[in-house]
mmCIF file of the C-alpha atoms, coordinates in Angstrom:
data_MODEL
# 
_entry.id   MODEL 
# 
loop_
_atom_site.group_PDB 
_atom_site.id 
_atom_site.type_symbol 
_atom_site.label_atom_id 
_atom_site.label_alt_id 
_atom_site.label_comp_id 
_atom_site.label_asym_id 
_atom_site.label_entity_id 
_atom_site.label_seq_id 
_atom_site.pdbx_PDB_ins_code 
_atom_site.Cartn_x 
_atom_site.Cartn_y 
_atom_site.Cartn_z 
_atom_site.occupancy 
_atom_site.B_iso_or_equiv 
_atom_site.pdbx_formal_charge 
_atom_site.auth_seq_id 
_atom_site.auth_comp_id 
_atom_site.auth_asym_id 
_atom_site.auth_atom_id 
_atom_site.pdbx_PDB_model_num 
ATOM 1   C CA . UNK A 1 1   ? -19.177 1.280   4.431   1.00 0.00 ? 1   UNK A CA 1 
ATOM 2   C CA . UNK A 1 2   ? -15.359 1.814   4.168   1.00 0.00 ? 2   UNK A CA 1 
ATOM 3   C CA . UNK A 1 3   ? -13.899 2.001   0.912   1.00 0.00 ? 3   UNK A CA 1 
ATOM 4   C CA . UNK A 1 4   ? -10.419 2.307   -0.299  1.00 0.00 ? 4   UNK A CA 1 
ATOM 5   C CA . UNK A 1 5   ? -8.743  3.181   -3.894  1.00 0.00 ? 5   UNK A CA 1 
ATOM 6   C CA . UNK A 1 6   ? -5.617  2.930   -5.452  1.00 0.00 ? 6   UNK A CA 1 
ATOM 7   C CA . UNK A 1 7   ? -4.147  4.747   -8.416  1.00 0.00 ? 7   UNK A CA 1 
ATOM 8   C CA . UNK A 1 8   ? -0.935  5.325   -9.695  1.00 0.00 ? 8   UNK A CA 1 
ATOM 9   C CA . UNK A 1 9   ? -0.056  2.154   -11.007 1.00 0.00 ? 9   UNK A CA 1 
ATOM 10  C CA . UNK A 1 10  ? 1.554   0.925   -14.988 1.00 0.00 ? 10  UNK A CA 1 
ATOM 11  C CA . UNK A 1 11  ? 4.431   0.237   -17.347 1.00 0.00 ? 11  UNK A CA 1 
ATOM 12  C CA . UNK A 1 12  ? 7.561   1.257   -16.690 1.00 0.00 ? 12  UNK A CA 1 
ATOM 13  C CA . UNK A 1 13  ? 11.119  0.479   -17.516 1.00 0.00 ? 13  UNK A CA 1 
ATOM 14  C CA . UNK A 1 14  ? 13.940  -0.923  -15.096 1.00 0.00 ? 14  UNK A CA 1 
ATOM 15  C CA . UNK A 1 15  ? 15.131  2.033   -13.225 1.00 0.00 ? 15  UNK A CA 1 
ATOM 16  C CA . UNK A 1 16  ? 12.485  4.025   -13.511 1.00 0.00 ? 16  UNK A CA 1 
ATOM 17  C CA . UNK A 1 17  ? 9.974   5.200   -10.144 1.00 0.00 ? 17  UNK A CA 1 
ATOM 18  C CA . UNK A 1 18  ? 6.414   5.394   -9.498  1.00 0.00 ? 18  UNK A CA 1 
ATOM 19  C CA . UNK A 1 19  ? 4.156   6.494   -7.113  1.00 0.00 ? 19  UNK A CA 1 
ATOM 20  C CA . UNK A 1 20  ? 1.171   4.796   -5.751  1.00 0.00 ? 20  UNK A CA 1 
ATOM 21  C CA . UNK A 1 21  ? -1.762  5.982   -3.710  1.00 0.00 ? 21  UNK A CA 1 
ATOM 22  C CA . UNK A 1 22  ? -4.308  4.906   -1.586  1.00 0.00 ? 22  UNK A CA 1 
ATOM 23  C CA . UNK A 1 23  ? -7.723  7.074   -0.009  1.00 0.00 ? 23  UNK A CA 1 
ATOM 24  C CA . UNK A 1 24  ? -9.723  5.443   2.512   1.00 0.00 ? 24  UNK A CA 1 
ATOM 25  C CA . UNK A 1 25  ? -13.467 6.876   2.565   1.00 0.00 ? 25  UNK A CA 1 
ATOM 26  C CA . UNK A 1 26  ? -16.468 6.204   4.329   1.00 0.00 ? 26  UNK A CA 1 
ATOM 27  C CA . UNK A 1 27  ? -17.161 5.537   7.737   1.00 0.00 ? 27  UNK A CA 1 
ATOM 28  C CA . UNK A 1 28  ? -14.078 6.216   9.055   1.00 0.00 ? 28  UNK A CA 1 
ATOM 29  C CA . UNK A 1 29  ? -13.593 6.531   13.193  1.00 0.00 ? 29  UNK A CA 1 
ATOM 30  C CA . UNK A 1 30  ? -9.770  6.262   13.139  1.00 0.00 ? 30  UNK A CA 1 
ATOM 31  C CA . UNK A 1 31  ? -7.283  4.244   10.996  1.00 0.00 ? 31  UNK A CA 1 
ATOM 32  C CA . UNK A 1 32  ? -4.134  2.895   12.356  1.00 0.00 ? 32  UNK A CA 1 
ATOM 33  C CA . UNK A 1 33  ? -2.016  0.916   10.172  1.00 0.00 ? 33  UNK A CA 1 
ATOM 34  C CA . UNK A 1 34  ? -1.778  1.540   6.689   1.00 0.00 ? 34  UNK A CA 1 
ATOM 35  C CA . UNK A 1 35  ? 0.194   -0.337  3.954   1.00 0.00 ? 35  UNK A CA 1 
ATOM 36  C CA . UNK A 1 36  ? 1.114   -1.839  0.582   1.00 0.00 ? 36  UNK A CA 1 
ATOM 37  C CA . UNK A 1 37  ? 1.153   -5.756  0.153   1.00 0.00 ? 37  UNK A CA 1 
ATOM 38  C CA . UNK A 1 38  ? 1.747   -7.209  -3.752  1.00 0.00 ? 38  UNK A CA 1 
ATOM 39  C CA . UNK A 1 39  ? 0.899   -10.042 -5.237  1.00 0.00 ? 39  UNK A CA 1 
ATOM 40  C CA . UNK A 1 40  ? 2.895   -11.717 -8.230  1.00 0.00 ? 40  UNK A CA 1 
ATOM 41  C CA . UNK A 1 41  ? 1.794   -14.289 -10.724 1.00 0.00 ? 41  UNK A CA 1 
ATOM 42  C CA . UNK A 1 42  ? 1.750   -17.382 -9.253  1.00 0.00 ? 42  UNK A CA 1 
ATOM 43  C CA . UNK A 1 43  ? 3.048   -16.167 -6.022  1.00 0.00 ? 43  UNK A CA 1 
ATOM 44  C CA . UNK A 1 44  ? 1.694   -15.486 -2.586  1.00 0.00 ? 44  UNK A CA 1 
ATOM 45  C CA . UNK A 1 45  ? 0.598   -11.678 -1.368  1.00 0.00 ? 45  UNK A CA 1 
ATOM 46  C CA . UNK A 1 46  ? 3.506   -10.453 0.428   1.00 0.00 ? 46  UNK A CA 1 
ATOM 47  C CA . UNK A 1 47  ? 4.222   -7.166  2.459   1.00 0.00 ? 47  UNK A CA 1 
ATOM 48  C CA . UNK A 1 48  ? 5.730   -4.330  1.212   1.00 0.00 ? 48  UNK A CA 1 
ATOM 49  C CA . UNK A 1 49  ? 5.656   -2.246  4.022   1.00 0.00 ? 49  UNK A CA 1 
ATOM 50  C CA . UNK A 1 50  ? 3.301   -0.569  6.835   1.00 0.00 ? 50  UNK A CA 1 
ATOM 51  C CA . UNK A 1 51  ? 2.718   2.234   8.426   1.00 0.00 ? 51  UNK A CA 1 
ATOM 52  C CA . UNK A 1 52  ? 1.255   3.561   11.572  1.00 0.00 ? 52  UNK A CA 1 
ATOM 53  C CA . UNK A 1 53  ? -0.847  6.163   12.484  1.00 0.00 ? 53  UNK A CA 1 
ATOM 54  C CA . UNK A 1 54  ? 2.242   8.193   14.535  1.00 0.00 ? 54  UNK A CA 1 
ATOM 55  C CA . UNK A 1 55  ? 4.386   7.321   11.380  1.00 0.00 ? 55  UNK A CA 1 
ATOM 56  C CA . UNK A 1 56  ? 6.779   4.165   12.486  1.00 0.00 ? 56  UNK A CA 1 
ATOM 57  C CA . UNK A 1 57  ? 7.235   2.323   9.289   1.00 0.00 ? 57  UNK A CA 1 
ATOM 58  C CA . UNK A 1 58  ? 8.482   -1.056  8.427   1.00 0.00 ? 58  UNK A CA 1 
ATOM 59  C CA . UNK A 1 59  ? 9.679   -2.591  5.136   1.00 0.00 ? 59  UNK A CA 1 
ATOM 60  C CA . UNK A 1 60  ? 9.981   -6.013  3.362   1.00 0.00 ? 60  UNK A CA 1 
ATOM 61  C CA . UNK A 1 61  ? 14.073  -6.488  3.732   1.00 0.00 ? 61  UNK A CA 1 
ATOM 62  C CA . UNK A 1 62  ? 14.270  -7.730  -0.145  1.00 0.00 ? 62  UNK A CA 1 
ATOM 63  C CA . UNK A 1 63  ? 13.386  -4.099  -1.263  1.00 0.00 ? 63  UNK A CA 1 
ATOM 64  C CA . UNK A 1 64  ? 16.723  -2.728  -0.280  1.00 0.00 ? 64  UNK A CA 1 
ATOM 65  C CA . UNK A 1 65  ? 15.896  0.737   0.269   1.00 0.00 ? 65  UNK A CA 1 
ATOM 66  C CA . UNK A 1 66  ? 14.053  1.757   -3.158  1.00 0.00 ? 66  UNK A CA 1 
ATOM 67  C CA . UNK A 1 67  ? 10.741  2.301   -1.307  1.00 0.00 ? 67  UNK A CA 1 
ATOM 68  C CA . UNK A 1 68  ? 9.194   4.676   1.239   1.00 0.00 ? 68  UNK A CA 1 
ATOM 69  C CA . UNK A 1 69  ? 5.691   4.192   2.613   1.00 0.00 ? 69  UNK A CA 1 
ATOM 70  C CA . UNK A 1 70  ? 4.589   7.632   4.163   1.00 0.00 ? 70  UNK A CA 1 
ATOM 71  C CA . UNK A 1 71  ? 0.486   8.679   4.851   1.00 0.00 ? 71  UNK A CA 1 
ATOM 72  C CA . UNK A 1 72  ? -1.397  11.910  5.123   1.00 0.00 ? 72  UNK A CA 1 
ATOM 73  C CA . UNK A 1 73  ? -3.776  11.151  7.919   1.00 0.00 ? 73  UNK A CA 1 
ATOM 74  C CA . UNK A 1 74  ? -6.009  14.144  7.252   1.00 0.00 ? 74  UNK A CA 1 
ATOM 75  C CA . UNK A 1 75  ? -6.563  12.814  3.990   1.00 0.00 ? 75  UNK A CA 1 
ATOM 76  C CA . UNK A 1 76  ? -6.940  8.973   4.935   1.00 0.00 ? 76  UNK A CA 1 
ATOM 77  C CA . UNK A 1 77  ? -4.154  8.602   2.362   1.00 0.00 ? 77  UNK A CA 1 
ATOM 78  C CA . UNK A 1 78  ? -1.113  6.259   2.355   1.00 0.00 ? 78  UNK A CA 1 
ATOM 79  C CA . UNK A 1 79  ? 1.349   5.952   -0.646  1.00 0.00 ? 79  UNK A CA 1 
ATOM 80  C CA . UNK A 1 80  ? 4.456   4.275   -1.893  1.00 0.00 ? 80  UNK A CA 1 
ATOM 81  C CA . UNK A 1 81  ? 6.972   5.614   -3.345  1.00 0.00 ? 81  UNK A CA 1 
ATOM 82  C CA . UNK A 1 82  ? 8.957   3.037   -5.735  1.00 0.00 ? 82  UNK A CA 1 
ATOM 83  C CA . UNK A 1 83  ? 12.266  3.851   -6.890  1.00 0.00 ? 83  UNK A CA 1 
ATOM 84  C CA . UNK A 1 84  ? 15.366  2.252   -8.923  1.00 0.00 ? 84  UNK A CA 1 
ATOM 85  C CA . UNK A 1 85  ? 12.019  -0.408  -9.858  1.00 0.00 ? 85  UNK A CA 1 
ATOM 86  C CA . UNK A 1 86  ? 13.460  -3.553  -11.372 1.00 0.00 ? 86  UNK A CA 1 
ATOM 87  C CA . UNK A 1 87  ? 11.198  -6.609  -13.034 1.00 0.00 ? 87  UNK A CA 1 
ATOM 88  C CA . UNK A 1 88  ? 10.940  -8.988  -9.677  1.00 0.00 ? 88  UNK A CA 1 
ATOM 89  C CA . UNK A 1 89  ? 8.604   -6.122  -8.898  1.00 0.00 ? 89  UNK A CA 1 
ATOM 90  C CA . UNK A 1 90  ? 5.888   -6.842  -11.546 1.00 0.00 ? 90  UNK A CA 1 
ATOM 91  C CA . UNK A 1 91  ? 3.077   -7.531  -9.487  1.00 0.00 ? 91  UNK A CA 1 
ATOM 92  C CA . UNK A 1 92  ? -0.257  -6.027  -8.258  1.00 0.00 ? 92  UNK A CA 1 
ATOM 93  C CA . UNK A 1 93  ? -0.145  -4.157  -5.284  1.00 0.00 ? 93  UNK A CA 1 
ATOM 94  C CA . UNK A 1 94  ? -2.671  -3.715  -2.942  1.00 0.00 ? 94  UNK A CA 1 
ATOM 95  C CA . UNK A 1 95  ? -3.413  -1.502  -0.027  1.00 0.00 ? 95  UNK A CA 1 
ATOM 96  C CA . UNK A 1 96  ? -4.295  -2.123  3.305   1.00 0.00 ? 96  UNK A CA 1 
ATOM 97  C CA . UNK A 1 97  ? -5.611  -0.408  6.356   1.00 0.00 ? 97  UNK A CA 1 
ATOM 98  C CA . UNK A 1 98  ? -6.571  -1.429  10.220  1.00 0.00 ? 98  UNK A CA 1 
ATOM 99  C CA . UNK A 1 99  ? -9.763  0.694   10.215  1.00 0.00 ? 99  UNK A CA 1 
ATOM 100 C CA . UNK A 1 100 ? -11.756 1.203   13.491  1.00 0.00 ? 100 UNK A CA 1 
ATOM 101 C CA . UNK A 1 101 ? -15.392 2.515   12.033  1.00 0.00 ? 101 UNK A CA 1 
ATOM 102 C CA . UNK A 1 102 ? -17.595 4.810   13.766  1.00 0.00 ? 102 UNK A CA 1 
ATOM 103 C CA . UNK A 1 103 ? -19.910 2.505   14.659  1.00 0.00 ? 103 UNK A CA 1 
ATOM 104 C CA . UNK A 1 104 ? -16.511 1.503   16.361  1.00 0.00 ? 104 UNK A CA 1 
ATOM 105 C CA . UNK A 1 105 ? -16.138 -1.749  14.653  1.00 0.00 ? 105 UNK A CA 1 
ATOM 106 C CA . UNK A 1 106 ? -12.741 -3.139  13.265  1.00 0.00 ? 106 UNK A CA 1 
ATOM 107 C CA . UNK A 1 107 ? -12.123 -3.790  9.938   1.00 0.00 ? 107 UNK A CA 1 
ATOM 108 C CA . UNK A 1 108 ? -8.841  -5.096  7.824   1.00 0.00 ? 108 UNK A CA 1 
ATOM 109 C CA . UNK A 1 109 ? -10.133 -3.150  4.488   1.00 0.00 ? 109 UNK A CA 1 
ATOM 110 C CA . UNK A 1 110 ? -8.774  -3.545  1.068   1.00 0.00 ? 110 UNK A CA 1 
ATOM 111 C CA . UNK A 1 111 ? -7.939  -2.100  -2.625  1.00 0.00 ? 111 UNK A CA 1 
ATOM 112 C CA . UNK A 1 112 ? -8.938  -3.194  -5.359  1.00 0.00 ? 112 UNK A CA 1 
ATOM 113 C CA . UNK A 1 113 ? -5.199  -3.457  -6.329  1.00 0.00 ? 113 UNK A CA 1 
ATOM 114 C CA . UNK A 1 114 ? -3.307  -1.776  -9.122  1.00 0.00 ? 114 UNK A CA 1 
ATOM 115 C CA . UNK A 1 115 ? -1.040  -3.377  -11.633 1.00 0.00 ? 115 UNK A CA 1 
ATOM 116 C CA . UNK A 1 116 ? 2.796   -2.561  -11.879 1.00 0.00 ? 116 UNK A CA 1 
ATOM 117 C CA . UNK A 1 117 ? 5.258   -3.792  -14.611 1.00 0.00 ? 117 UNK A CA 1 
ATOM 118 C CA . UNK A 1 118 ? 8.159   -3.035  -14.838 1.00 0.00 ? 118 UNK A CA 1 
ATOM 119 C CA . UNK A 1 119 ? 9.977   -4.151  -18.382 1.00 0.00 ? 119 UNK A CA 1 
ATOM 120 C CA . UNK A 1 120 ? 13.511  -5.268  -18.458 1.00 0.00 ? 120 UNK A CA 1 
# 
């Protein structure tokens, strides 16, 4: 019914960036909230940031500015930006959307999740 995939996960180095996206499909009414939770071993999912369908973000205060959440809304697309990455970010991340359907039902959809490492 409502499907959404990430890509732009991998291996990187301390200090380098990456770029992660997101494309909801299916039967898709309107979405409002979009954003990027992760997940690291052994740890609980946490939020990364959100965004909202007018474009008010909001970010997890531990990433210090290295990240910027932004969405293309005629493409049902969010994605995160990930700069100056360090290890503590290892994790998978996963996206996540507040999806009103057009049989107007609400759904809290996710990714699959994509895998980031990030090598000291």
């Amino acid at each position: 019914q409502v499907q959404l995939v990430e890509s732009g996960g991998g291996l990187v180095q301390a200090g380098d960036s990456l770029r992660l996206s997101c494309a909801a499909s299916g039967s898709i009414f309107r979405i409002n909230a979009m954003g990027w939770y992760r997940q690291a071993p052994g740890k609980q999912r946490e939020l990364v940031a959100t965004v909202r369908s007018g474009g008010s973000t909001n970010y997890a205060d531990s990433l210090e500015g290295r990240f910027t959440i932004s969405r293309d809304n005629a493409k049902n697309t969010v994605y995160l930006q990930m700069n100056s990455l360090k290890p503590e970010d290892t994790a998978v991340y996963y996206c996540n959307a507040d999806i009103l359907t057009n049989l107007r039902q609400r759904l809290n959809a996710w990714g699959q999740g994509t895998q980031v490492t990030v090598s000291s």
